[in-house]
mmCIF file of C-alpha atoms in Angstrom:
data_model
loop_
_atom_site.group_PDB
_atom_site.id
_atom_site.type_symbol
_atom_site.label_atom_id
_atom_site.label_comp_id
_atom_site.label_asym_id
_atom_site.label_seq_id
_atom_site.Cartn_x
_atom_site.Cartn_y
_atom_site.Cartn_z
ATOM 1 C CA MET A 25 17.652 34.217 -21.028
ATOM 2 C CA ASP A 26 20.263 31.646 -19.990
ATOM 3 C CA LEU A 27 19.775 27.927 -20.529
ATOM 4 C CA THR A 28 18.719 27.079 -16.964
ATOM 5 C CA ALA A 29 16.058 29.788 -17.069
ATOM 6 C CA GLN A 30 14.809 28.446 -20.406
ATOM 7 C CA ILE A 31 14.501 24.944 -18.934
ATOM 8 C CA CYS A 32 12.520 26.244 -15.961
ATOM 9 C CA ALA A 33 10.260 28.311 -18.211
ATOM 10 C CA ALA A 34 9.568 25.285 -20.417
ATOM 11 C CA LEU A 35 8.734 23.148 -17.373
ATOM 12 C CA GLN A 36 6.401 25.795 -15.965
ATOM 13 C CA SER A 37 4.580 26.063 -19.304
ATOM 14 C CA GLN A 38 3.783 22.340 -19.036
ATOM 15 C CA SER A 39 2.553 22.574 -15.407
ATOM 16 C CA PHE A 40 5.680 20.945 -13.964
ATOM 17 C CA PRO A 41 7.149 22.181 -10.683
ATOM 18 C CA THR A 42 10.042 24.629 -10.878
ATOM 19 C CA PRO A 43 13.361 22.987 -9.975
ATOM 20 C CA SER A 44 16.069 24.849 -8.106
ATOM 21 C CA THR A 45 18.758 26.672 -10.059
ATOM 22 C CA ALA A 46 21.445 24.377 -8.659
ATOM 23 C CA TRP A 47 19.545 21.237 -9.689
ATOM 24 C CA THR A 48 18.830 22.599 -13.164
ATOM 25 C CA ALA A 49 22.481 23.539 -13.631
ATOM 26 C CA THR A 50 23.467 19.872 -13.311
ATOM 27 C CA LEU A 51 21.611 19.224 -16.571
ATOM 28 C CA THR A 52 23.648 21.771 -18.517
ATOM 29 C CA SER A 53 27.104 20.744 -17.304
ATOM 30 C CA ARG A 54 27.656 18.200 -20.083
ATOM 31 C CA VAL A 55 29.972 19.078 -22.958
ATOM 32 C CA PRO A 56 28.735 19.519 -25.580
ATOM 33 C CA THR A 57 25.473 20.754 -24.078
ATOM 34 C CA PRO A 58 22.414 18.900 -25.443
ATOM 35 C CA PRO A 59 19.730 20.936 -27.225
ATOM 36 C CA LEU A 60 16.991 22.536 -25.143
ATOM 37 C CA PRO A 61 14.238 19.985 -26.002
ATOM 38 C CA SER A 62 16.493 17.140 -24.818
ATOM 39 C CA LEU A 63 17.321 18.966 -21.596
ATOM 40 C CA VAL A 64 13.641 19.635 -20.885
ATOM 41 C CA ALA A 65 12.743 15.980 -21.546
ATOM 42 C CA THR A 66 15.516 14.850 -19.188
ATOM 43 C CA ALA A 67 14.362 17.283 -16.510
ATOM 44 C CA LYS A 68 10.770 16.035 -16.769
ATOM 45 C CA ALA A 69 11.782 12.381 -16.539
ATOM 46 C CA ARG A 70 13.968 12.995 -13.487
ATOM 47 C CA LEU A 71 11.343 15.079 -11.704
ATOM 48 C CA LEU A 72 8.677 12.432 -12.277
ATOM 49 C CA ALA A 73 10.924 9.745 -10.772
ATOM 50 C CA SER A 74 12.089 11.852 -7.814
ATOM 51 C CA ASP A 75 10.830 12.381 -4.288
ATOM 52 C CA LEU A 76 9.551 15.969 -4.278
ATOM 53 C CA THR A 77 10.695 16.408 -0.677
ATOM 54 C CA THR A 78 14.363 15.903 -1.648
ATOM 55 C CA PRO A 79 16.330 18.917 -0.347
ATOM 56 C CA GLY A 80 17.474 21.207 -3.140
ATOM 57 C CA LEU A 81 15.220 19.660 -5.785
ATOM 58 C CA LEU A 82 12.569 22.376 -6.125
ATOM 59 C CA ASP A 83 12.689 26.154 -5.924
ATOM 60 C CA PRO A 84 10.880 26.987 -2.646
ATOM 61 C CA GLY A 85 10.140 30.501 -3.835
ATOM 62 C CA ALA A 86 8.221 29.240 -6.860
ATOM 63 C CA THR A 87 6.587 26.146 -5.337
ATOM 64 C CA ALA A 88 3.398 26.272 -3.276
ATOM 65 C CA SER A 89 2.538 23.962 -0.388
ATOM 66 C CA PHE A 90 -0.671 23.019 1.400
ATOM 67 C CA PRO A 91 -2.105 25.748 3.633
ATOM 68 C CA SER A 92 -2.336 25.184 7.357
ATOM 69 C CA THR A 93 -5.772 23.708 8.025
ATOM 70 C CA SER A 94 -7.294 21.355 10.554
ATOM 71 C CA GLY A 95 -10.359 19.228 11.003
ATOM 72 C CA GLU A 96 -11.992 22.277 12.545
ATOM 73 C CA THR A 97 -11.638 24.345 9.354
ATOM 74 C CA LEU A 98 -14.950 24.035 7.548
ATOM 75 C CA GLU A 99 -13.641 25.054 4.139
ATOM 76 C CA ALA A 100 -10.566 26.595 2.538
ATOM 77 C CA ARG A 101 -9.405 26.937 -1.048
ATOM 78 C CA LEU A 102 -5.956 26.713 -2.566
ATOM 79 C CA ASP A 103 -4.925 30.152 -3.760
ATOM 80 C CA ARG A 104 -2.174 28.689 -5.974
ATOM 81 C CA ASP A 105 -1.477 25.475 -7.849
ATOM 82 C CA VAL A 106 0.121 22.887 -5.542
ATOM 83 C CA HIS A 107 2.390 20.151 -6.894
ATOM 84 C CA CYS A 108 2.312 16.959 -4.880
ATOM 85 C CA GLN A 109 2.967 13.235 -5.041
ATOM 86 C CA VAL A 110 0.692 10.277 -4.335
ATOM 87 C CA LEU A 111 1.627 8.148 -1.314
ATOM 88 C CA ASP A 112 -1.477 5.953 -1.132
ATOM 89 C CA VAL A 113 -4.622 5.137 -3.104
ATOM 90 C CA GLU A 114 -7.650 3.227 -1.854
ATOM 91 C CA ASN A 115 -10.929 2.284 -3.486
ATOM 92 C CA LEU A 116 -13.486 3.100 -0.797
ATOM 93 C CA SER A 117 -16.236 1.382 -2.789
ATOM 94 C CA LEU A 118 -14.729 -2.096 -2.309
ATOM 95 C CA SER A 119 -14.732 -4.390 0.690
ATOM 96 C CA ARG A 120 -11.363 -5.366 2.146
ATOM 97 C CA TRP A 121 -11.483 -8.744 0.428
ATOM 98 C CA GLU A 122 -12.288 -7.129 -2.912
ATOM 99 C CA GLN A 123 -9.352 -4.772 -2.372
ATOM 100 C CA VAL A 124 -7.082 -7.800 -1.828
ATOM 101 C CA GLU A 125 -8.283 -9.273 -5.123
ATOM 102 C CA GLU A 126 -7.687 -5.952 -6.876
ATOM 103 C CA LEU A 127 -4.126 -5.705 -5.555
ATOM 104 C CA GLU A 128 -3.410 -9.321 -6.482
ATOM 105 C CA ALA A 129 -4.477 -8.534 -10.040
ATOM 106 C CA VAL A 130 -2.128 -5.539 -10.099
ATOM 107 C CA ALA A 131 0.748 -7.661 -8.789
ATOM 108 C CA ARG A 132 0.126 -10.380 -11.385
ATOM 109 C CA GLY A 133 0.110 -7.807 -14.144
ATOM 110 C CA GLU A 134 3.423 -6.323 -13.032
ATOM 111 C CA GLN A 135 5.087 -9.712 -12.706
ATOM 112 C CA THR A 136 3.887 -11.245 -15.968
ATOM 113 C CA THR A 137 2.624 -9.236 -18.886
ATOM 114 C CA GLY A 138 3.242 -5.738 -17.572
ATOM 115 C CA ARG A 139 0.965 -2.801 -18.279
ATOM 116 C CA ARG A 140 -1.184 -3.517 -21.303
ATOM 117 C CA VAL A 141 -3.082 -0.631 -22.862
ATOM 118 C CA VAL A 142 -6.695 -1.458 -23.604
ATOM 119 C CA ARG A 143 -8.944 1.183 -25.128
ATOM 120 C CA LEU A 144 -12.488 0.876 -23.866
ATOM 121 C CA ALA A 145 -15.500 3.000 -24.620
ATOM 122 C CA ALA A 146 -15.438 6.105 -22.441
ATOM 123 C CA GLU A 147 -18.593 5.136 -20.609
ATOM 124 C CA GLU A 148 -17.212 1.676 -19.756
ATOM 125 C CA ALA A 149 -13.677 2.441 -18.605
ATOM 126 C CA GLU A 150 -12.349 3.484 -15.258
ATOM 127 C CA TYR A 151 -8.767 2.836 -16.303
ATOM 128 C CA ASP A 152 -7.141 2.876 -19.717
ATOM 129 C CA ASN A 153 -4.515 0.274 -18.807
ATOM 130 C CA VAL A 154 -6.538 -2.467 -17.141
ATOM 131 C CA ASP A 155 -8.194 -5.208 -19.151
ATOM 132 C CA ASP A 156 -11.509 -6.222 -17.601
ATOM 133 C CA GLY A 157 -11.624 -9.273 -19.861
ATOM 134 C CA ASP A 158 -14.781 -11.169 -19.087
ATOM 135 C CA ALA A 159 -15.518 -9.191 -15.942
ATOM 136 C CA PRO A 160 -19.265 -9.079 -15.316
ATOM 137 C CA ARG A 161 -21.087 -5.855 -16.065
ATOM 138 C CA PRO A 162 -21.854 -5.151 -12.362
ATOM 139 C CA ARG A 163 -18.093 -5.014 -11.642
ATOM 140 C CA ARG A 164 -17.588 -2.599 -14.540
ATOM 141 C CA GLN A 165 -20.425 -0.475 -13.194
ATOM 142 C CA GLN A 166 -18.772 -0.608 -9.783
ATOM 143 C CA LYS A 167 -15.539 0.749 -11.275
ATOM 144 C CA ARG A 168 -17.359 3.604 -12.966
ATOM 145 C CA ASN A 169 -19.024 4.536 -9.688
ATOM 146 C CA ALA A 170 -15.950 4.020 -7.496
ATOM 147 C CA THR A 171 -14.800 6.609 -4.973
ATOM 148 C CA HIS A 172 -11.086 6.744 -4.209
ATOM 149 C CA ARG A 173 -9.143 8.241 -1.357
ATOM 150 C CA LEU A 174 -5.548 9.357 -1.834
ATOM 151 C CA VAL A 175 -2.790 10.432 0.492
ATOM 152 C CA LEU A 176 -0.979 13.380 -1.092
ATOM 153 C CA GLN A 177 2.294 14.983 -0.031
ATOM 154 C CA ASP A 178 3.655 18.401 -1.000
ATOM 155 C CA PHE A 179 7.321 19.341 -1.407
ATOM 156 C CA LYS A 180 7.587 20.352 2.258
ATOM 157 C CA GLY A 181 6.472 16.888 3.385
ATOM 158 C CA ASN A 182 2.951 17.905 4.453
ATOM 159 C CA LYS A 183 0.448 15.071 3.956
ATOM 160 C CA VAL A 184 -3.304 15.300 3.414
ATOM 161 C CA TYR A 185 -6.158 12.966 2.581
ATOM 162 C CA ALA A 186 -7.870 13.640 -0.735
ATOM 163 C CA VAL A 187 -11.237 12.176 -1.766
ATOM 164 C CA GLU A 188 -12.974 12.219 -5.131
ATOM 165 C CA LEU A 189 -15.895 14.616 -4.987
ATOM 166 C CA ARG A 190 -16.613 13.627 -8.579
ATOM 167 C CA ARG A 191 -15.169 10.658 -10.463
ATOM 168 C CA ILE A 192 -11.716 11.204 -12.013
ATOM 169 C CA GLU A 193 -10.960 8.492 -14.567
ATOM 170 C CA LYS A 194 -7.182 8.659 -14.130
ATOM 171 C CA ILE A 195 -7.407 7.747 -10.438
ATOM 172 C CA GLY A 196 -7.559 4.071 -9.541
ATOM 173 C CA VAL A 197 -5.719 1.111 -8.065
ATOM 174 C CA GLY A 198 -3.651 -0.181 -10.969
ATOM 175 C CA SER A 199 -3.578 3.132 -12.814
ATOM 176 C CA THR A 200 -2.387 5.516 -10.096
ATOM 177 C CA ASN A 201 1.250 4.889 -9.185
ATOM 178 C CA ILE A 202 2.849 5.548 -5.831
ATOM 179 C CA GLY A 203 5.066 8.584 -6.210
ATOM 180 C CA GLU A 204 2.970 9.806 -9.144
ATOM 181 C CA LYS A 205 3.135 13.582 -9.544
ATOM 182 C CA VAL A 206 -0.080 15.591 -9.719
ATOM 183 C CA VAL A 207 -1.138 19.229 -9.621
ATOM 184 C CA LEU A 208 -4.010 20.515 -7.511
ATOM 185 C CA LYS A 209 -5.190 23.634 -9.291
ATOM 186 C CA GLY A 210 -5.887 26.876 -7.502
ATOM 187 C CA GLY A 211 -9.455 26.928 -6.219
ATOM 188 C CA THR A 212 -9.386 23.304 -5.045
ATOM 189 C CA VAL A 213 -11.475 22.963 -1.881
ATOM 190 C CA ILE A 214 -10.124 21.628 1.415
ATOM 191 C CA ALA A 215 -12.989 20.738 3.756
ATOM 192 C CA ARG A 216 -12.191 19.806 7.366
ATOM 193 C CA GLY A 217 -8.614 18.986 6.402
ATOM 194 C CA THR A 218 -9.521 16.778 3.419
ATOM 195 C CA VAL A 219 -8.925 17.810 -0.194
ATOM 196 C CA LEU A 220 -12.003 17.406 -2.399
ATOM 197 C CA LEU A 221 -10.938 16.259 -5.859
ATOM 198 C CA GLU A 222 -12.700 17.360 -9.036
ATOM 199 C CA PRO A 223 -11.645 16.551 -12.632
ATOM 200 C CA GLU A 224 -11.158 20.160 -13.709
ATOM 201 C CA ARG A 225 -8.791 20.900 -10.814
ATOM 202 C CA TYR A 226 -6.723 17.691 -10.796
ATOM 203 C CA VAL A 227 -3.881 17.377 -13.322
ATOM 204 C CA VAL A 228 -1.885 14.140 -13.592
ATOM 205 C CA LEU A 229 1.748 14.649 -14.610
ATOM 206 C CA GLY A 230 2.631 10.966 -14.210
ATOM 207 C CA GLY A 231 5.726 9.157 -13.016
ATOM 208 C CA LYS A 232 6.354 7.029 -9.947
ATOM 209 C CA VAL A 233 9.038 6.167 -7.413
ATOM 210 C CA GLU A 234 9.864 2.532 -8.146
ATOM 211 C CA ALA A 235 10.852 1.547 -4.606
ATOM 212 C CA TRP A 236 7.701 3.111 -3.166
ATOM 213 C CA GLN A 237 5.433 1.339 -5.654
ATOM 214 C CA LYS A 238 6.784 -2.128 -4.845
ATOM 215 C CA ALA A 239 6.725 -1.538 -1.088
ATOM 216 C CA TRP A 240 3.179 -0.156 -1.262
ATOM 217 C CA VAL A 241 1.737 -3.149 -3.143
ATOM 218 C CA GLU A 242 3.374 -5.647 -0.789
ATOM 219 C CA GLY A 243 2.644 -3.720 2.404
ATOM 220 C CA ARG A 244 -0.962 -2.856 1.627
ATOM 221 C CA MET A 245 -1.801 -6.384 0.551
ATOM 222 C CA ALA A 246 -0.357 -7.763 3.793
ATOM 223 C CA ARG A 247 -2.372 -5.298 5.900
ATOM 224 C CA LEU A 248 -5.598 -6.062 4.038
ATOM 225 C CA GLN A 249 -5.083 -9.821 4.273
ATOM 226 C CA GLU A 250 -4.444 -9.473 7.997
ATOM 227 C CA ALA A 251 -7.625 -7.423 8.390
ATOM 228 C CA VAL A 252 -9.644 -9.955 6.387
ATOM 229 C CA GLY A 253 -8.253 -12.791 8.502
ATOM 230 C CA ALA A 254 -9.087 -10.954 11.719
ATOM 231 C CA GLY A 255 -12.617 -10.360 10.483
ATOM 232 C CA GLU A 256 -13.129 -14.047 9.766
ATOM 233 C CA ALA A 257 -11.716 -15.176 13.113
#
């Protein structure tokens, strides 16, 4: 097995999408060639920071996309794992004003202290990187019971809404990044064009697209503030 095939096999074993042969070959062109573990780590980091729709990035023969469905389709299931990236995340349990406050907290964290890891008891945490501080217990309960809606995009550029059918702790404003790579496992249900997310069929690979993340925080906050202002007028 040549080196590019070994890299692809290692990525597949860790649930990563399969890159194209041409893209993988760019990793092995250095002289001397780095060892396989270093090449795999580099490939993972680059994939997590890339736009999956970039032409020539992924192997179309080994990468699944969303099936053709519509709002009229009562129910369909993915017959293969689908790799996709997150374009939007929204906490449907919060009012628009509460969403503004949540985004402001995210922005303050990025601009000052960065992402601080705080380990909370499993039954108290929605996120593992957000410090609730002295947040009242009702707000913590609200986080545990939150329902989020995502916009997901596959490598062909197809976009779908995805809603938590059951709570997934790794999904949340402040913990889910824009451009984050995830895997929808085979068997995931699509009902009337919306993906229904369940913990056992949702795998977070991580990563983000830096430019998308910044634009999303600024753009979404502006839209929410405008909506709040219109509601108060």
